[in-house]
mmCIF file of C-alpha atoms in Angstrom:
data_model
loop_
_atom_site.group_PDB
_atom_site.id
_atom_site.type_symbol
_atom_site.label_atom_id
_atom_site.label_comp_id
_atom_site.label_asym_id
_atom_site.label_seq_id
_atom_site.Cartn_x
_atom_site.Cartn_y
_atom_site.Cartn_z
ATOM 1 C CA MET H 1 -61.627 -72.386 -24.563
ATOM 2 C CA SER H 2 -58.212 -71.246 -25.671
ATOM 3 C CA ASN H 3 -55.333 -69.323 -23.852
ATOM 4 C CA PHE H 4 -52.230 -67.717 -24.672
ATOM 5 C CA LYS H 5 -49.133 -66.674 -23.122
ATOM 6 C CA TRP H 6 -46.820 -64.060 -24.422
ATOM 7 C CA THR H 7 -43.821 -63.468 -22.431
ATOM 8 C CA PHE H 8 -41.917 -59.654 -22.743
ATOM 9 C CA TYR H 9 -38.229 -59.768 -21.801
ATOM 10 C CA THR H 10 -37.003 -56.318 -20.849
ATOM 11 C CA ARG H 11 -33.521 -54.776 -20.888
ATOM 12 C CA GLY H 12 -32.454 -55.123 -17.668
ATOM 13 C CA GLY H 13 -33.024 -58.776 -17.929
ATOM 14 C CA ARG H 14 -36.889 -58.747 -16.283
ATOM 15 C CA TYR H 15 -39.979 -60.460 -17.419
ATOM 16 C CA VAL H 16 -43.497 -59.706 -17.709
ATOM 17 C CA ASN H 17 -45.793 -62.636 -18.631
ATOM 18 C CA TYR H 18 -49.821 -61.784 -20.573
ATOM 19 C CA ASP H 19 -52.074 -64.205 -20.437
ATOM 20 C CA TYR H 20 -54.761 -64.321 -22.957
ATOM 21 C CA CYS H 21 -58.142 -66.308 -22.983
ATOM 22 C CA ALA H 22 -60.646 -66.675 -25.719
ATOM 23 C CA ALA H 23 -63.247 -67.587 -23.738
ATOM 24 C CA ASP H 24 -64.077 -64.635 -21.822
ATOM 25 C CA GLY H 25 -63.929 -62.363 -24.595
ATOM 26 C CA THR H 26 -61.182 -59.932 -23.268
ATOM 27 C CA MET H 27 -58.401 -61.628 -25.591
ATOM 28 C CA ARG H 28 -58.665 -58.425 -27.984
ATOM 29 C CA GLN H 29 -58.220 -55.875 -25.746
ATOM 30 C CA GLN H 30 -55.533 -57.916 -24.064
ATOM 31 C CA TRP H 31 -54.111 -58.042 -27.515
ATOM 32 C CA LYS H 32 -53.531 -54.282 -28.174
ATOM 33 C CA HIS H 33 -52.172 -54.101 -24.735
ATOM 34 C CA ALA H 34 -50.043 -56.113 -25.382
ATOM 35 C CA VAL H 35 -48.971 -54.527 -28.912
ATOM 36 C CA VAL H 36 -49.029 -50.994 -26.963
ATOM 37 C CA ILE H 37 -46.271 -51.901 -24.776
ATOM 38 C CA VAL H 38 -44.261 -53.952 -27.328
ATOM 39 C CA CYS H 39 -43.608 -50.930 -28.723
ATOM 40 C CA VAL H 40 -43.089 -49.088 -25.504
ATOM 41 C CA VAL H 41 -40.120 -51.102 -24.656
ATOM 42 C CA PHE H 42 -38.647 -51.226 -28.144
ATOM 43 C CA ILE H 43 -39.206 -47.094 -27.901
ATOM 44 C CA ILE H 44 -37.216 -47.311 -24.600
ATOM 45 C CA LEU H 45 -34.746 -49.471 -25.951
ATOM 46 C CA ASN H 46 -33.813 -47.001 -29.019
ATOM 47 C CA ILE H 47 -33.573 -44.202 -27.093
ATOM 48 C CA SER H 48 -31.365 -45.399 -24.494
ATOM 49 C CA ILE H 49 -28.893 -47.029 -27.109
ATOM 50 C CA TYR H 50 -29.106 -43.596 -28.947
ATOM 51 C CA SER H 51 -28.119 -41.459 -26.068
ATOM 52 C CA ASN H 52 -25.660 -43.564 -24.888
ATOM 53 C CA THR H 53 -24.615 -43.974 -28.786
ATOM 54 C CA ILE H 54 -24.555 -39.833 -28.316
ATOM 55 C CA ALA H 55 -23.175 -39.775 -25.308
ATOM 56 C CA TRP H 56 -19.774 -41.225 -26.310
ATOM 57 C CA ARG H 57 -19.888 -40.361 -29.432
ATOM 58 C CA ASP H 58 -19.428 -36.650 -27.649
ATOM 59 C CA LEU H 59 -16.902 -37.675 -25.031
ATOM 60 C CA ASN H 60 -14.688 -38.921 -27.885
ATOM 61 C CA MET H 61 -14.888 -35.700 -29.592
ATOM 62 C CA ASN H 62 -14.485 -33.415 -26.629
ATOM 63 C CA ASN H 63 -11.084 -36.122 -25.772
ATOM 64 C CA ILE H 64 -10.056 -35.338 -29.459
ATOM 65 C CA ILE H 65 -10.818 -31.974 -29.295
ATOM 66 C CA TYR H 66 -9.463 -31.169 -25.545
ATOM 67 C CA GLU H 67 -6.084 -33.266 -26.828
ATOM 68 C CA ASP H 68 -6.285 -31.137 -30.168
ATOM 69 C CA SER H 69 -6.284 -27.547 -28.108
ATOM 70 C CA ILE H 70 -2.930 -29.002 -26.052
ATOM 71 C CA LYS H 71 -1.120 -30.061 -29.016
ATOM 72 C CA PHE H 72 -2.072 -26.943 -30.880
ATOM 73 C CA ARG H 73 -0.826 -24.820 -27.643
ATOM 74 C CA LYS H 74 2.432 -26.600 -27.794
ATOM 75 C CA LEU H 75 3.165 -25.761 -31.536
ATOM 76 C CA LEU H 76 2.278 -22.023 -30.776
ATOM 77 C CA GLU H 77 5.009 -21.955 -28.132
ATOM 78 C CA GLN H 78 7.192 -23.608 -30.426
ATOM 79 C CA ASP H 79 9.180 -20.741 -32.184
ATOM 80 C CA GLN H 80 9.655 -22.229 -35.547
ATOM 81 C CA PHE H 81 6.034 -22.375 -35.866
ATOM 82 C CA SER H 82 5.111 -19.092 -34.659
ATOM 83 C CA GLU H 83 7.720 -18.016 -36.476
ATOM 84 C CA LYS H 84 5.178 -18.343 -40.300
ATOM 85 C CA PHE H 85 2.117 -17.441 -38.112
ATOM 86 C CA HIS H 86 3.717 -13.384 -37.942
ATOM 87 C CA PRO H 87 3.609 -10.238 -40.458
ATOM 88 C CA VAL H 88 6.379 -9.960 -42.815
ATOM 89 C CA GLY H 89 9.953 -8.000 -42.457
ATOM 90 C CA THR H 90 8.748 -8.482 -38.837
ATOM 91 C CA LYS H 91 10.365 -10.277 -35.800
ATOM 92 C CA ARG H 92 10.800 -10.586 -31.531
ATOM 93 C CA ARG H 93 12.913 -7.808 -30.728
ATOM 94 C CA PHE H 94 14.863 -6.540 -27.235
ATOM 95 C CA PRO H 95 12.752 -3.860 -25.977
ATOM 96 C CA GLN H 96 14.057 -0.476 -26.769
ATOM 97 C CA CYS H 97 12.318 0.808 -23.579
ATOM 98 C CA ILE H 98 11.695 -0.266 -20.211
ATOM 99 C CA ILE H 99 8.680 1.215 -17.598
ATOM 100 C CA PHE H 100 10.716 -0.035 -14.233
ATOM 101 C CA GLY H 101 8.350 1.419 -12.178
ATOM 102 C CA VAL H 102 6.832 2.220 -9.498
ATOM 103 C CA ARG H 103 4.187 -0.034 -8.697
ATOM 104 C CA LYS H 104 0.446 1.972 -8.052
ATOM 105 C CA CYS H 105 1.820 5.299 -9.746
ATOM 106 C CA GLY H 106 0.681 4.473 -12.831
ATOM 107 C CA THR H 107 2.775 2.314 -15.005
ATOM 108 C CA ARG H 108 -0.154 0.290 -16.545
ATOM 109 C CA ALA H 109 -1.890 3.163 -17.471
ATOM 110 C CA LEU H 110 1.397 4.490 -19.478
ATOM 111 C CA LEU H 111 2.030 1.328 -20.795
ATOM 112 C CA GLU H 112 -1.907 1.030 -22.365
ATOM 113 C CA PHE H 113 -2.297 5.003 -23.732
ATOM 114 C CA ILE H 114 1.210 4.759 -25.565
ATOM 115 C CA GLY H 115 0.875 1.483 -26.911
ATOM 116 C CA LEU H 116 -2.181 4.001 -29.085
ATOM 117 C CA HIS H 117 0.750 5.085 -31.008
ATOM 118 C CA PRO H 118 1.334 2.812 -34.383
ATOM 119 C CA GLN H 119 4.986 3.098 -34.028
ATOM 120 C CA VAL H 120 4.844 1.602 -30.066
ATOM 121 C CA GLN H 121 4.718 -2.652 -29.275
ATOM 122 C CA ASN H 122 4.121 -3.415 -26.133
ATOM 123 C CA ALA H 123 4.508 -6.215 -24.188
ATOM 124 C CA GLU H 124 1.465 -7.963 -23.348
ATOM 125 C CA HIS H 125 2.461 -9.315 -19.487
ATOM 126 C CA GLU H 126 4.686 -8.054 -16.999
ATOM 127 C CA MET H 127 8.168 -10.039 -17.521
ATOM 128 C CA HIS H 128 10.004 -9.304 -14.402
ATOM 129 C CA PHE H 129 13.163 -11.621 -16.137
ATOM 130 C CA PHE H 130 15.310 -8.724 -14.308
ATOM 131 C CA ASP H 131 14.038 -8.766 -10.750
ATOM 132 C CA GLU H 132 13.441 -13.180 -11.185
ATOM 133 C CA ASP H 133 16.970 -15.611 -10.515
ATOM 134 C CA GLU H 134 14.771 -18.214 -12.084
ATOM 135 C CA LYS H 135 13.743 -16.116 -14.865
ATOM 136 C CA TYR H 136 17.267 -14.519 -15.777
ATOM 137 C CA ASN H 137 18.700 -17.547 -15.805
ATOM 138 C CA LEU H 138 16.941 -18.758 -18.165
ATOM 139 C CA GLY H 139 19.258 -16.109 -20.476
ATOM 140 C CA LEU H 140 18.104 -13.304 -22.863
ATOM 141 C CA GLU H 141 17.408 -15.324 -25.489
ATOM 142 C CA TRP H 142 14.470 -16.700 -23.813
ATOM 143 C CA TYR H 143 13.952 -12.959 -22.842
ATOM 144 C CA ARG H 144 13.934 -11.843 -26.604
ATOM 145 C CA LYS H 145 11.548 -14.854 -27.515
ATOM 146 C CA HIS H 146 8.680 -13.178 -25.360
ATOM 147 C CA MET H 147 8.744 -10.017 -26.499
ATOM 148 C CA PRO H 148 5.478 -9.138 -29.165
ATOM 149 C CA TYR H 149 6.510 -9.053 -33.142
ATOM 150 C CA SER H 150 8.108 -5.138 -34.118
ATOM 151 C CA TYR H 151 8.933 -3.703 -37.527
ATOM 152 C CA PRO H 152 12.317 -2.526 -37.665
ATOM 153 C CA GLU H 153 10.923 0.874 -37.458
ATOM 154 C CA GLN H 154 9.061 -0.039 -33.980
ATOM 155 C CA ILE H 155 9.924 0.300 -30.743
ATOM 156 C CA THR H 156 9.030 -2.539 -28.401
ATOM 157 C CA VAL H 157 8.623 -1.287 -25.066
ATOM 158 C CA GLU H 158 8.198 -4.065 -21.420
ATOM 159 C CA LYS H 159 6.983 -2.694 -18.128
ATOM 160 C CA SER H 160 7.796 -4.498 -14.697
ATOM 161 C CA PRO H 161 7.341 -2.098 -12.054
ATOM 162 C CA ARG H 162 9.263 -4.200 -9.110
ATOM 163 C CA TYR H 163 12.507 -3.503 -11.320
ATOM 164 C CA PHE H 164 12.472 -0.135 -9.141
ATOM 165 C CA ILE H 165 13.226 -1.440 -5.593
ATOM 166 C CA THR H 166 15.403 -4.928 -6.547
ATOM 167 C CA ASP H 167 18.910 -4.238 -6.608
ATOM 168 C CA LYS H 168 20.572 -6.084 -8.910
ATOM 169 C CA VAL H 169 18.255 -4.625 -11.698
ATOM 170 C CA PRO H 170 19.817 -1.903 -13.365
ATOM 171 C CA GLU H 171 23.288 -3.465 -14.176
ATOM 172 C CA ARG H 172 21.324 -6.722 -15.104
ATOM 173 C CA ILE H 173 19.756 -4.158 -17.790
ATOM 174 C CA SER H 174 22.659 -2.622 -18.279
ATOM 175 C CA MET H 175 24.507 -6.054 -19.401
ATOM 176 C CA MET H 176 21.436 -6.298 -21.943
ATOM 177 C CA ASN H 177 21.548 -2.537 -23.504
ATOM 178 C CA SER H 178 23.251 0.531 -21.998
ATOM 179 C CA THR H 179 22.177 3.070 -23.782
ATOM 180 C CA ILE H 180 18.435 2.031 -23.281
ATOM 181 C CA LYS H 181 15.518 4.427 -22.626
ATOM 182 C CA LEU H 182 14.144 3.702 -19.223
ATOM 183 C CA ILE H 183 11.018 5.550 -17.963
ATOM 184 C CA VAL H 184 9.366 6.129 -14.076
ATOM 185 C CA VAL H 185 6.391 6.545 -13.073
ATOM 186 C CA LEU H 186 6.084 8.671 -9.938
ATOM 187 C CA ARG H 187 2.854 10.435 -8.059
ATOM 188 C CA ASN H 188 2.404 11.669 -4.567
ATOM 189 C CA PRO H 189 4.168 8.835 -2.218
ATOM 190 C CA THR H 190 1.028 9.635 0.470
ATOM 191 C CA THR H 191 -0.920 8.538 -2.195
ATOM 192 C CA ARG H 192 0.634 6.129 -3.882
ATOM 193 C CA VAL H 193 1.357 4.246 0.115
ATOM 194 C CA LEU H 194 -2.626 4.626 -0.067
ATOM 195 C CA SER H 195 -2.886 2.925 -3.079
ATOM 196 C CA ASP H 196 -0.549 0.876 -1.922
ATOM 197 C CA TYR H 197 -2.252 -0.606 0.785
ATOM 198 C CA THR H 198 -5.622 -0.722 -1.229
ATOM 199 C CA GLN H 199 -4.810 -2.813 -3.708
ATOM 200 C CA VAL H 200 -4.173 -5.844 -0.979
ATOM 201 C CA TYR H 201 -6.932 -4.554 0.721
ATOM 202 C CA TYR H 202 -9.348 -5.774 -1.682
ATOM 203 C CA ASN H 203 -7.805 -8.941 -2.164
ATOM 204 C CA LYS H 204 -7.816 -10.100 1.145
ATOM 205 C CA LEU H 205 -11.480 -9.424 0.913
ATOM 206 C CA ALA H 206 -12.372 -11.256 -1.923
ATOM 207 C CA LYS H 207 -10.856 -13.820 -0.305
ATOM 208 C CA GLY H 208 -12.487 -13.612 3.202
ATOM 209 C CA VAL H 209 -10.194 -12.706 4.670
ATOM 210 C CA THR H 210 -9.273 -9.768 6.847
ATOM 211 C CA PHE H 211 -6.503 -7.202 6.659
ATOM 212 C CA GLN H 212 -5.224 -4.913 9.136
ATOM 213 C CA LYS H 213 -6.634 -1.129 8.922
ATOM 214 C CA ILE H 214 -4.107 1.178 7.432
ATOM 215 C CA GLU H 215 -3.101 2.734 10.761
ATOM 216 C CA GLU H 216 -1.689 -0.174 11.982
ATOM 217 C CA LEU H 217 0.470 -1.151 9.190
ATOM 218 C CA VAL H 218 1.487 2.644 9.198
ATOM 219 C CA ILE H 219 2.616 3.752 12.732
ATOM 220 C CA ASP H 220 4.654 2.212 14.916
ATOM 221 C CA PRO H 221 2.095 1.291 18.025
ATOM 222 C CA TYR H 222 5.531 1.463 20.180
ATOM 223 C CA THR H 223 6.934 5.065 19.109
ATOM 224 C CA GLY H 224 4.607 6.408 17.468
ATOM 225 C CA GLU H 225 5.704 7.720 14.075
ATOM 226 C CA ILE H 226 6.471 6.581 10.640
ATOM 227 C CA ASN H 227 6.172 2.644 10.629
ATOM 228 C CA THR H 228 9.366 2.079 7.916
ATOM 229 C CA ASP H 229 9.344 -1.326 8.304
ATOM 230 C CA TYR H 230 6.041 -1.624 6.124
ATOM 231 C CA LYS H 231 7.201 -1.919 2.791
ATOM 232 C CA ALA H 232 4.537 0.115 1.248
ATOM 233 C CA VAL H 233 6.417 3.201 2.774
ATOM 234 C CA ARG H 234 9.724 2.211 1.512
ATOM 235 C CA ILE H 235 8.357 1.674 -2.229
ATOM 236 C CA SER H 236 7.679 5.397 -1.629
ATOM 237 C CA ILE H 237 11.487 6.900 -0.268
ATOM 238 C CA TYR H 238 11.838 6.924 -4.354
ATOM 239 C CA HIS H 239 15.485 9.133 -3.714
ATOM 240 C CA HIS H 240 16.682 5.597 -1.474
ATOM 241 C CA HIS H 241 16.100 3.347 -5.170
ATOM 242 C CA PHE H 242 16.353 5.827 -7.903
ATOM 243 C CA GLU H 243 20.085 6.412 -6.301
ATOM 244 C CA ARG H 244 20.821 3.412 -7.785
ATOM 245 C CA TRP H 245 19.404 3.433 -11.370
ATOM 246 C CA LEU H 246 21.915 6.598 -11.463
ATOM 247 C CA ARG H 247 24.859 5.413 -10.758
ATOM 248 C CA VAL H 248 23.980 2.776 -13.365
ATOM 249 C CA PHE H 249 22.552 5.202 -16.395
ATOM 250 C CA LYS H 250 23.086 8.590 -17.138
ATOM 251 C CA ARG H 251 20.185 10.936 -16.190
ATOM 252 C CA GLU H 252 19.117 11.818 -19.687
ATOM 253 C CA GLN H 253 18.065 8.027 -20.249
ATOM 254 C CA ILE H 254 15.557 8.011 -17.708
ATOM 255 C CA LEU H 255 12.230 10.407 -18.423
ATOM 256 C CA ILE H 256 9.747 10.799 -14.889
ATOM 257 C CA VAL H 257 6.158 10.683 -15.814
ATOM 258 C CA ASP H 258 4.422 12.272 -12.983
ATOM 259 C CA GLY H 259 1.452 9.874 -12.688
ATOM 260 C CA ASP H 260 -0.646 11.831 -10.824
ATOM 261 C CA ASN H 261 -0.901 13.957 -14.262
ATOM 262 C CA LEU H 262 -1.115 11.157 -16.423
ATOM 263 C CA ILE H 263 -4.444 10.560 -14.112
ATOM 264 C CA LEU H 264 -5.662 13.947 -14.616
ATOM 265 C CA ASP H 265 -4.471 14.896 -18.217
ATOM 266 C CA PRO H 266 -2.864 12.041 -19.712
ATOM 267 C CA VAL H 267 -2.274 13.512 -23.349
ATOM 268 C CA SER H 268 0.246 16.247 -22.419
ATOM 269 C CA GLU H 269 2.229 13.373 -20.257
ATOM 270 C CA ILE H 270 2.407 11.132 -22.966
ATOM 271 C CA LYS H 271 3.665 13.652 -25.560
ATOM 272 C CA HIS H 272 6.794 13.714 -23.230
ATOM 273 C CA VAL H 273 7.169 10.413 -23.834
ATOM 274 C CA GLU H 274 6.619 10.781 -27.458
ATOM 275 C CA SER H 275 9.364 12.949 -27.867
ATOM 276 C CA PHE H 276 11.569 11.258 -25.176
ATOM 277 C CA LEU H 277 11.288 7.688 -27.527
ATOM 278 C CA GLY H 278 11.892 10.293 -30.915
ATOM 279 C CA LEU H 279 8.445 9.294 -31.764
ATOM 280 C CA GLU H 280 6.025 11.936 -33.707
ATOM 281 C CA HIS H 281 3.263 13.121 -31.864
ATOM 282 C CA ARG H 282 0.219 10.705 -33.026
ATOM 283 C CA ILE H 283 -1.785 10.451 -29.707
ATOM 284 C CA THR H 284 -4.206 13.294 -29.147
ATOM 285 C CA GLN H 285 -7.624 14.115 -27.225
ATOM 286 C CA ASP H 286 -9.446 12.162 -29.926
ATOM 287 C CA ASN H 287 -7.906 9.347 -28.290
ATOM 288 C CA PHE H 288 -9.279 9.812 -24.702
ATOM 289 C CA TYR H 289 -13.002 9.468 -23.114
ATOM 290 C CA PHE H 290 -14.142 10.632 -19.279
ATOM 291 C CA ASN H 291 -15.182 7.511 -18.175
ATOM 292 C CA LYS H 292 -17.930 9.146 -15.466
ATOM 293 C CA THR H 293 -18.368 6.117 -13.764
ATOM 294 C CA ARG H 294 -14.704 4.961 -13.235
ATOM 295 C CA GLY H 295 -13.644 8.216 -12.499
ATOM 296 C CA PHE H 296 -10.737 8.541 -14.671
ATOM 297 C CA PHE H 297 -9.680 8.728 -19.026
ATOM 298 C CA CYS H 298 -10.294 5.848 -20.389
ATOM 299 C CA LYS H 299 -8.160 5.534 -24.281
ATOM 300 C CA LYS H 300 -10.217 5.124 -27.601
ATOM 301 C CA GLN H 301 -9.186 3.823 -30.708
ATOM 302 C CA GLY H 302 -11.544 4.524 -33.660
ATOM 303 C CA SER H 303 -14.704 2.705 -32.373
ATOM 304 C CA MET H 304 -13.219 0.797 -29.882
ATOM 305 C CA GLU H 305 -13.248 2.185 -26.241
ATOM 306 C CA LYS H 306 -11.167 0.629 -23.658
ATOM 307 C CA CYS H 307 -10.647 1.070 -19.445
ATOM 308 C CA LEU H 308 -8.581 -0.372 -17.116
ATOM 309 C CA GLY H 309 -10.158 -3.719 -15.580
ATOM 310 C CA ALA H 310 -11.402 -3.181 -11.976
ATOM 311 C CA THR H 311 -8.691 -3.404 -10.369
ATOM 312 C CA LYS H 312 -8.264 0.389 -11.127
ATOM 313 C CA GLY H 313 -9.695 3.142 -9.687
ATOM 314 C CA ARG H 314 -10.998 1.884 -6.318
ATOM 315 C CA PRO H 315 -11.877 4.236 -3.494
ATOM 316 C CA HIS H 316 -9.488 4.202 -0.704
ATOM 317 C CA PRO H 317 -10.669 2.893 3.180
ATOM 318 C CA GLY H 318 -10.965 5.890 5.181
ATOM 319 C CA THR H 319 -7.883 6.712 6.482
ATOM 320 C CA HIS H 320 -8.131 8.953 9.516
ATOM 321 C CA PRO H 321 -6.635 13.083 8.531
ATOM 322 C CA SER H 322 -4.024 12.668 10.935
ATOM 323 C CA VAL H 323 -2.923 9.786 9.678
ATOM 324 C CA ILE H 324 -2.035 11.765 5.925
ATOM 325 C CA ARG H 325 -0.634 14.533 7.576
ATOM 326 C CA LYS H 326 1.891 12.071 9.328
ATOM 327 C CA LEU H 327 2.498 10.529 6.079
ATOM 328 C CA ASN H 328 3.116 14.167 4.102
ATOM 329 C CA LYS H 329 5.197 14.874 6.883
ATOM 330 C CA PHE H 330 7.511 11.932 7.041
ATOM 331 C CA PHE H 331 7.820 12.087 3.189
ATOM 332 C CA LYS H 332 8.975 15.771 2.650
ATOM 333 C CA PRO H 333 13.049 16.196 3.539
ATOM 334 C CA HIS H 334 12.552 12.595 1.291
ATOM 335 C CA ASN H 335 11.052 14.458 -1.139
ATOM 336 C CA GLU H 336 13.399 16.954 -1.247
ATOM 337 C CA LYS H 337 16.027 14.621 -1.977
ATOM 338 C CA LEU H 338 14.710 13.071 -4.696
ATOM 339 C CA PHE H 339 13.768 16.766 -6.270
ATOM 340 C CA LYS H 340 18.036 17.836 -5.422
ATOM 341 C CA MET H 341 18.735 14.565 -7.225
ATOM 342 C CA ILE H 342 16.843 14.368 -10.348
ATOM 343 C CA ASN H 343 16.882 18.628 -11.238
ATOM 344 C CA ARG H 344 13.148 18.354 -10.863
ATOM 345 C CA THR H 345 10.124 19.061 -8.149
ATOM 346 C CA PHE H 346 6.830 18.116 -8.129
ATOM 347 C CA LYS H 347 3.358 20.147 -6.330
ATOM 348 C CA TRP H 348 2.947 17.316 -3.334
ATOM 349 C CA SER H 349 2.263 18.405 -0.095
#
């Protein structure tokens, strides 16, 4: 009778003993079992080592890619690098036209639509250069470097709706370019108040925050009259803000776009803009299609179609008709002052 003892050590430092007895006739079977176990342990060890190697390699590669992306992004932000990667003959230029308001009147739609013209280059983001001191103190060269590249025959357009209501902006823009062309989009002031409220309402709703009903904001609870402390109402008193701009710029330097008509008939309003900017009439009905789901016109360029973001065209929360009537009555004398100031009327009931 002969006995054999095999000891196998696992990766965790543990051991397993196997005894084999030749005399009992089971040695061959136990030997087979031992071989199987050895193979299994070997495979597990190799898989583990391979997995760890791959994980470390992927981790290192991710770190390398992440670090390289940061370096590349920083490199892109350097003007001397970007100067090498733009079409020959283009450069960053100060805007020759600024859309300076009004919030919730269609400024984004106007910028997107006029951007269909081959001779127009739009600033991608609202700069807020002239209304935010922190940015303004960075200087005009900083502002220029944030404009898009353009050819000499193209017009650069920037839009920041807050310019309209900020006291110091007209003088600041004039100091940059006293002959600049300016565009302001106006719409029915009552509709603008509702749209302004709607944007804030949905923003609060997305954050799970309860927001006051519009009646509670628009109507003064003590007098029952329109609450002029509500910012949305103050913005819609157009003549109060427009007067500031006319003290600095000539009336012919400012084009007023009908925001209500821009929704219904964008082509006719864009033609006014093209004429104002001295551009050929290149934007036609073929550049638009009516989106029945969204309920407004979207732009089309060749086979490419694009609508404004999901935040545009949202339904207004229910408003009692009496509130609408109060707003219309309140704005009527203010509208008349505006019409006289700009020598133009709008069909605002």
